[in-house]
PDB file of C-alpha atoms in Angstrom:
ATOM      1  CA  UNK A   1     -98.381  40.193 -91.391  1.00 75.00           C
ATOM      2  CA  UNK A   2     -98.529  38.478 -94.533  1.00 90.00           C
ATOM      3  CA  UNK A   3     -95.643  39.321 -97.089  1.00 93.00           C
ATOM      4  CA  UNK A   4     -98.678  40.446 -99.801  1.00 95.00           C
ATOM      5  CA  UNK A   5    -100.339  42.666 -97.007  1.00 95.00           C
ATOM      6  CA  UNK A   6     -97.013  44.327 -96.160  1.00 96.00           C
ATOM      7  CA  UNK A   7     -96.692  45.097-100.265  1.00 96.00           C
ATOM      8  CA  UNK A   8    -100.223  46.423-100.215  1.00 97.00           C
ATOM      9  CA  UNK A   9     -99.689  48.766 -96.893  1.00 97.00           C
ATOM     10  CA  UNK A  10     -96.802  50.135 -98.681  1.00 97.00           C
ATOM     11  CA  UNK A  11     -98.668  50.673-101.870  1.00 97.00           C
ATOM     12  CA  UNK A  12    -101.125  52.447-100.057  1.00 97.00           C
ATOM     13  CA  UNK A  13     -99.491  54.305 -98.036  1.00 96.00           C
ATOM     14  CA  UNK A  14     -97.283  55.339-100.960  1.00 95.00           C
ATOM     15  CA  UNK A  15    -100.344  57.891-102.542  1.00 96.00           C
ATOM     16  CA  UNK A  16    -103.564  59.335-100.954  1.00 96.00           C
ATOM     17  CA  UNK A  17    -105.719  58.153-104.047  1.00 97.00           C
ATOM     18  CA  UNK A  18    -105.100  54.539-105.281  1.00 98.00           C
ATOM     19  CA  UNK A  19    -106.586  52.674-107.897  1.00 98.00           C
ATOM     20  CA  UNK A  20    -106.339  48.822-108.557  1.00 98.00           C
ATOM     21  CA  UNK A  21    -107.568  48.459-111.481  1.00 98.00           C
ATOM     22  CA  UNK A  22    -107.630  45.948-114.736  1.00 97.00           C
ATOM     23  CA  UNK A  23    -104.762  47.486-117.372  1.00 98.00           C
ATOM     24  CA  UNK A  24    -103.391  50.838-117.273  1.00 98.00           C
ATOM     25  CA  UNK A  25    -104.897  54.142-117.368  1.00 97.00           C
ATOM     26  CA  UNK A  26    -104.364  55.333-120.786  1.00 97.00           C
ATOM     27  CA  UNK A  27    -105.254  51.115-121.595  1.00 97.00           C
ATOM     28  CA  UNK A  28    -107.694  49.568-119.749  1.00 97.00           C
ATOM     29  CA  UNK A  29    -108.039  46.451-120.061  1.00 95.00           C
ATOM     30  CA  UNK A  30    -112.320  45.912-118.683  1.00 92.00           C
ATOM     31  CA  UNK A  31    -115.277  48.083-118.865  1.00 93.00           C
ATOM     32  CA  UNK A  32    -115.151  48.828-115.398  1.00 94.00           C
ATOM     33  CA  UNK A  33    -111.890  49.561-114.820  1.00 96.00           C
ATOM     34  CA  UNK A  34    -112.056  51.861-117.892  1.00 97.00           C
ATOM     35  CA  UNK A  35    -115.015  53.605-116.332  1.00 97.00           C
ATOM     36  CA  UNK A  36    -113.609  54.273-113.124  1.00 98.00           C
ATOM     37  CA  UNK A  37    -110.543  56.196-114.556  1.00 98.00           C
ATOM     38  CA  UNK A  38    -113.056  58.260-116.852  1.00 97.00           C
ATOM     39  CA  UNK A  39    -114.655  59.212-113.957  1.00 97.00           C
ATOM     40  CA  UNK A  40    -111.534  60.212-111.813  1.00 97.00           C
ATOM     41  CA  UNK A  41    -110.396  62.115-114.895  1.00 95.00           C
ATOM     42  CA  UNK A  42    -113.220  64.823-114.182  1.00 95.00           C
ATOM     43  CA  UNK A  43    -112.024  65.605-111.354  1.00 95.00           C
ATOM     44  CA  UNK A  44    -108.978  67.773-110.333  1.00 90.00           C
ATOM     45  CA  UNK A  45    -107.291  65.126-108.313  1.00 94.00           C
ATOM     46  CA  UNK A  46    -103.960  62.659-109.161  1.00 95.00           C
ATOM     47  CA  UNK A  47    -104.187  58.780-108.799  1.00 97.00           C
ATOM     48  CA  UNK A  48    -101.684  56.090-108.541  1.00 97.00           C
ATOM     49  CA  UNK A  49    -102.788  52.735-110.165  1.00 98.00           C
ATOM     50  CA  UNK A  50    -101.144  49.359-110.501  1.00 98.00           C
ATOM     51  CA  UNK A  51    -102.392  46.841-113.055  1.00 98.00           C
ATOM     52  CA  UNK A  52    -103.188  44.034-110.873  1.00 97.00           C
ATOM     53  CA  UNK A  53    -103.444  41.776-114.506  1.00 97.00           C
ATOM     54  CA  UNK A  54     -99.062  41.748-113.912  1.00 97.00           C
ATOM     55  CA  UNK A  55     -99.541  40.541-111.026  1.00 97.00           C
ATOM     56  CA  UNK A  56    -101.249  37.813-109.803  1.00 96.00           C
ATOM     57  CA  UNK A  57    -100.402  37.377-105.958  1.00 96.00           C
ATOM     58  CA  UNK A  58    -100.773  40.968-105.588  1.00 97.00           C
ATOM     59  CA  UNK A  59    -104.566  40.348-107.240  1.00 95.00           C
ATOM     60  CA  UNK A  60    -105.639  37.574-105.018  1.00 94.00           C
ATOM     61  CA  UNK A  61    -103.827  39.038-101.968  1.00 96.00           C
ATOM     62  CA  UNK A  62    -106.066  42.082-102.591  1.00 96.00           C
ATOM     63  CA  UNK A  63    -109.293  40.388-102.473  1.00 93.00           C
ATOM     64  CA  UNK A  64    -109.013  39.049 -99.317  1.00 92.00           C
ATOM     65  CA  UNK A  65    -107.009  42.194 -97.889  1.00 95.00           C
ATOM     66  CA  UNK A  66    -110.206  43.966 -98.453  1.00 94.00           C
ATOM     67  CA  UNK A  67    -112.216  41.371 -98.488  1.00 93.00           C
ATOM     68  CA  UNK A  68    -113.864  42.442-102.025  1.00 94.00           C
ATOM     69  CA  UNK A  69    -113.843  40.169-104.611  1.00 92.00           C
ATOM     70  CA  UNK A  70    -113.952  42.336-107.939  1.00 92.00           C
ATOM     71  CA  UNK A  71    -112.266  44.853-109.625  1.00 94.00           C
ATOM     72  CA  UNK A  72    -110.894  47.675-110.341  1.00 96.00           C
ATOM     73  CA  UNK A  73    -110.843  48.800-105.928  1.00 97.00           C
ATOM     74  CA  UNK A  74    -110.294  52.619-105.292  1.00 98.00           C
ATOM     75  CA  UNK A  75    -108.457  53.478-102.037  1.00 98.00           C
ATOM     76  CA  UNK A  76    -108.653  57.355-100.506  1.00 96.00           C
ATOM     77  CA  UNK A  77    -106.137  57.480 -97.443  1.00 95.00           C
ATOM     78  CA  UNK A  78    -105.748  54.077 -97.539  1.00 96.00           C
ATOM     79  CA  UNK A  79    -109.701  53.250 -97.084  1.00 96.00           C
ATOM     80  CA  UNK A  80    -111.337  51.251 -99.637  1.00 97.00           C
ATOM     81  CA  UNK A  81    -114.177  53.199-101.255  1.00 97.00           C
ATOM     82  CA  UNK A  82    -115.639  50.433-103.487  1.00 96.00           C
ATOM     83  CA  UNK A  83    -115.714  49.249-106.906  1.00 95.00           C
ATOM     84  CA  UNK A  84    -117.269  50.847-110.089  1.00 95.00           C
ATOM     85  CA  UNK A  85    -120.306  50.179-109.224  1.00 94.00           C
ATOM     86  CA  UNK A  86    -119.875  52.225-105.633  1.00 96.00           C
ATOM     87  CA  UNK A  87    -117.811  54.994-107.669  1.00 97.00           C
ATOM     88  CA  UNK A  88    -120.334  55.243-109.940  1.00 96.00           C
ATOM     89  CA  UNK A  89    -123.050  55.961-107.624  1.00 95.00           C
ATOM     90  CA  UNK A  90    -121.485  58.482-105.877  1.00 96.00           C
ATOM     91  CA  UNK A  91    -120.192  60.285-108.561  1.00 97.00           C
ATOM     92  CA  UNK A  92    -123.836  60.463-110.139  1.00 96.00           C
ATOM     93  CA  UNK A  93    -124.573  61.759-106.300  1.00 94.00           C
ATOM     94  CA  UNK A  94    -122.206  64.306-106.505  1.00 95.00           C
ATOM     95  CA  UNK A  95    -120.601  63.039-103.558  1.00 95.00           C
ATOM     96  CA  UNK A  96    -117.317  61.706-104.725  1.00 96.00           C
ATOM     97  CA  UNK A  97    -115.863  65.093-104.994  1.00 94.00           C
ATOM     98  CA  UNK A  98    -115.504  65.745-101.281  1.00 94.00           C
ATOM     99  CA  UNK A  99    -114.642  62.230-100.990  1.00 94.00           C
ATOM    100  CA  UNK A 100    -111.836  62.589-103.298  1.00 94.00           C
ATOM    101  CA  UNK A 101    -110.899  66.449-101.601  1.00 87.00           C
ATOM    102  CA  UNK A 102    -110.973  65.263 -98.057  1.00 62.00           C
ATOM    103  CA  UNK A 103    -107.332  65.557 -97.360  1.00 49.00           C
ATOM    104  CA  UNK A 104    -106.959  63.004 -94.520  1.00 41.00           C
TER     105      UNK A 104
ATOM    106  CA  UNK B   1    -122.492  27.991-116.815  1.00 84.00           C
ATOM    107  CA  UNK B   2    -124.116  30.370-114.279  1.00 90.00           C
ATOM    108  CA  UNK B   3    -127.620  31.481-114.471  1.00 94.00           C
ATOM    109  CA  UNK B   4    -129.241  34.751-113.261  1.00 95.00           C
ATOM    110  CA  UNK B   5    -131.712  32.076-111.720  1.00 96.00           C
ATOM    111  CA  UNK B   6    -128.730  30.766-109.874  1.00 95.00           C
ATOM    112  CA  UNK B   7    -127.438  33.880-108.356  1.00 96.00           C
ATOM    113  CA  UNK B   8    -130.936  34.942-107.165  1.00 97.00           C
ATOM    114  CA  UNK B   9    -131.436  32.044-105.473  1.00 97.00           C
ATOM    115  CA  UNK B  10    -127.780  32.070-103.350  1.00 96.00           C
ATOM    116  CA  UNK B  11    -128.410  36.086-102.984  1.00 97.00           C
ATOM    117  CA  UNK B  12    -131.766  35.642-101.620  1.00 98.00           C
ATOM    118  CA  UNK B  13    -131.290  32.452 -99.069  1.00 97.00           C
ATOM    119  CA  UNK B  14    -128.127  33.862 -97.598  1.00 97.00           C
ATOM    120  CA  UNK B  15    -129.948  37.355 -97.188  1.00 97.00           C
ATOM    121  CA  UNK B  16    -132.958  36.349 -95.682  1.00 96.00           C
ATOM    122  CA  UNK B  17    -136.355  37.667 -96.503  1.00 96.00           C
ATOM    123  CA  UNK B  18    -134.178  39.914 -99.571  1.00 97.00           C
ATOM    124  CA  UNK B  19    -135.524  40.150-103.194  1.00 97.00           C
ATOM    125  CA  UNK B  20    -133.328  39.892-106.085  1.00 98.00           C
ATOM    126  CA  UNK B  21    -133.867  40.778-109.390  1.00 98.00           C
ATOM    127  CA  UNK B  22    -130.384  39.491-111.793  1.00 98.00           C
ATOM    128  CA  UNK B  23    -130.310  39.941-115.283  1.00 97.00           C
ATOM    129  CA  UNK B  24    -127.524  38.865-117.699  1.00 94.00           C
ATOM    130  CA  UNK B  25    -127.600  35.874-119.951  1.00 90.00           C
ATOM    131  CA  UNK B  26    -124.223  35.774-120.936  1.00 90.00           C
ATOM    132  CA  UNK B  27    -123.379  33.294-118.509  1.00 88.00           C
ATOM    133  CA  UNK B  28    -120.712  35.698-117.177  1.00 86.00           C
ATOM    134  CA  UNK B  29    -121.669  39.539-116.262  1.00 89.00           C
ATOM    135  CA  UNK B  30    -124.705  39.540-114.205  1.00 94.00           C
ATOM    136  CA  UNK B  31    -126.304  42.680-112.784  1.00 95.00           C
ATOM    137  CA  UNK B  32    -128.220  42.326-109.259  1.00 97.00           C
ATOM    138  CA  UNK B  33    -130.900  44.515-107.495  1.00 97.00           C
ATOM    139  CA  UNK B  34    -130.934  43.905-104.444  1.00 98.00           C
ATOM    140  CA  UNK B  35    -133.662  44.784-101.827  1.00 98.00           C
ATOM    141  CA  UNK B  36    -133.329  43.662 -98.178  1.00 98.00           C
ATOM    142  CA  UNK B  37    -134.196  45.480 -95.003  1.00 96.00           C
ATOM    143  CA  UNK B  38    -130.720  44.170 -93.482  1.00 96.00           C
ATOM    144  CA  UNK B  39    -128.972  47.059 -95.741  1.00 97.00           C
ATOM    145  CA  UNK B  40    -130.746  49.523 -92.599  1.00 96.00           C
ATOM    146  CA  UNK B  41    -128.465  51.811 -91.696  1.00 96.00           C
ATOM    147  CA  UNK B  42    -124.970  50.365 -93.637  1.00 95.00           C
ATOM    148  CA  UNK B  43    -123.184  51.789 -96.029  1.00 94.00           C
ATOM    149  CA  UNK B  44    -123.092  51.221 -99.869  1.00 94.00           C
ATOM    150  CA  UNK B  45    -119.728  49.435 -99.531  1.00 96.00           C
ATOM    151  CA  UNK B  46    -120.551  46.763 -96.688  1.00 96.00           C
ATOM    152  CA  UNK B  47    -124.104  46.435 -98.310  1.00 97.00           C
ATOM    153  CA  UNK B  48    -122.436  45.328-101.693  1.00 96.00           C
ATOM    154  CA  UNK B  49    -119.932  42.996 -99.351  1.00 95.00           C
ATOM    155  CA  UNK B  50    -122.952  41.359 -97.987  1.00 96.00           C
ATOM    156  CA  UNK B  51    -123.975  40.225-101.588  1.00 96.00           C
ATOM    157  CA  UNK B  52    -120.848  39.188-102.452  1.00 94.00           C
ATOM    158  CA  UNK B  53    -120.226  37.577 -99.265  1.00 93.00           C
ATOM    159  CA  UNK B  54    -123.702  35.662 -99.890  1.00 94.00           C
ATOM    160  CA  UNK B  55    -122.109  34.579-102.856  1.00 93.00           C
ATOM    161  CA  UNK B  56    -118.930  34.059-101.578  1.00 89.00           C
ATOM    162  CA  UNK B  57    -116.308  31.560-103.441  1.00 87.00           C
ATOM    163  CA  UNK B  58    -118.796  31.549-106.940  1.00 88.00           C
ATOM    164  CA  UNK B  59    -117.622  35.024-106.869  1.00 85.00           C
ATOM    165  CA  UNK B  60    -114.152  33.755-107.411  1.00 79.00           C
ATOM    166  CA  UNK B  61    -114.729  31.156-109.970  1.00 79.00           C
ATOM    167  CA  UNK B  62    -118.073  31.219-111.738  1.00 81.00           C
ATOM    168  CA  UNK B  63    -119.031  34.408-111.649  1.00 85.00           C
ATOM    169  CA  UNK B  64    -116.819  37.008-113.885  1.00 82.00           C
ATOM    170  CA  UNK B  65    -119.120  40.172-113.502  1.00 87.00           C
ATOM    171  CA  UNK B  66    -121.476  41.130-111.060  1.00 92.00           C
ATOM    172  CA  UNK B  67    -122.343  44.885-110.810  1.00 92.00           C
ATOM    173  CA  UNK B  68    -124.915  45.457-108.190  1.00 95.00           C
ATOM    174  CA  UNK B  69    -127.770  47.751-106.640  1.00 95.00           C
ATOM    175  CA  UNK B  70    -128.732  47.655-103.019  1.00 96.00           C
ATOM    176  CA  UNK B  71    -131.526  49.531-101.288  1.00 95.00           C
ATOM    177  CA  UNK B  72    -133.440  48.799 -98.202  1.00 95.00           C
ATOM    178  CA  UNK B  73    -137.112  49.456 -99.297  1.00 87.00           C
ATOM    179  CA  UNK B  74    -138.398  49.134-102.659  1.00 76.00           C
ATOM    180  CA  UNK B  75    -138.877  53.203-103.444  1.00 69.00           C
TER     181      UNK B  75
END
């Protein structure tokens, strides 16, 4: 296993709800990074999120870890959910709740 | 500098017999619906990867933002 892919297991694996995203929460730096975080601010639930702007291996490693070429990327349980587009959807849905509550 | 003409063409002959409609003139944030019958029965998430896998390395370089919708039949 790759030296990147071993980073990004651990980063994973380090929270249930992940978010590589495009800045920081409280300073996003792109529309849809800015909207995800909005959204997982309704809910009741913690997220860890790295800025993958500071680091650049760590933001090409991810696109071909999960083979998805944009960001920001939400993980639950180490499972990549989608982009904003994806988070968006499911949130209008009202299905990202019980995504987000599923304790693994 | 990309064109939404661009992207519908490379969406729609990698997905074969799928309709795209792309809008965006910015040159750099595009939005795509897609209809294809291929999305039957997959999720949202590899649907999407399908596009972006039609697109595949202009995703990297040309294209800055896509956001997308995906549905089987036009409803």
């Amino acid at each position: 296993m790759t030296e990147i892919n071993k980073k990004i297991e651990e980063q994973l694996a380090s929270d249930r709800i992940i978010l590589y995203m495009k800045g920081e929460p409280n300073m996003p730096m792109c529309g849809f990074s800015a909207k995800v975080v909005d959204i997982l601010q309704q809910y009741d639930v913690t997220f860890k999120s790295y800025n993958i702007l500071v680091d650049d291996q760590l933001r090409q490693g991810l696109k071909i870890f999960s083979q998805w070429p944009t960001f920001p990327q939400l993980y639950i349980d180490g499972e990549l959910i989608g982009g904003c587009d994806i988070i968006v959807e499911l949130h209008d849905r009202e299905e990202l709740e019980s995504i987000l509550g599923q304790s693994s | 500098m990309v064109t939404k003409d661009e992207i519908k063409y490379w969406i729609e002959s990698n997905l074969i017999g799928s309709s795209a409609e792309v809008s965006g003139d910015d040159g750099a944030h595009f939005h795509a619906s897609v209809v294809y019958d291929g999305f039957n029965g997959i999720s949202m998430l590899k649907q999407h990867r399908m596009v972006y896998n039609a697109l595949g390395d202009k995703m990297q370089s040309m294209i800055h933002a896509l956001s997308l919708t995906t549905k089987v039949k036009d409803d």
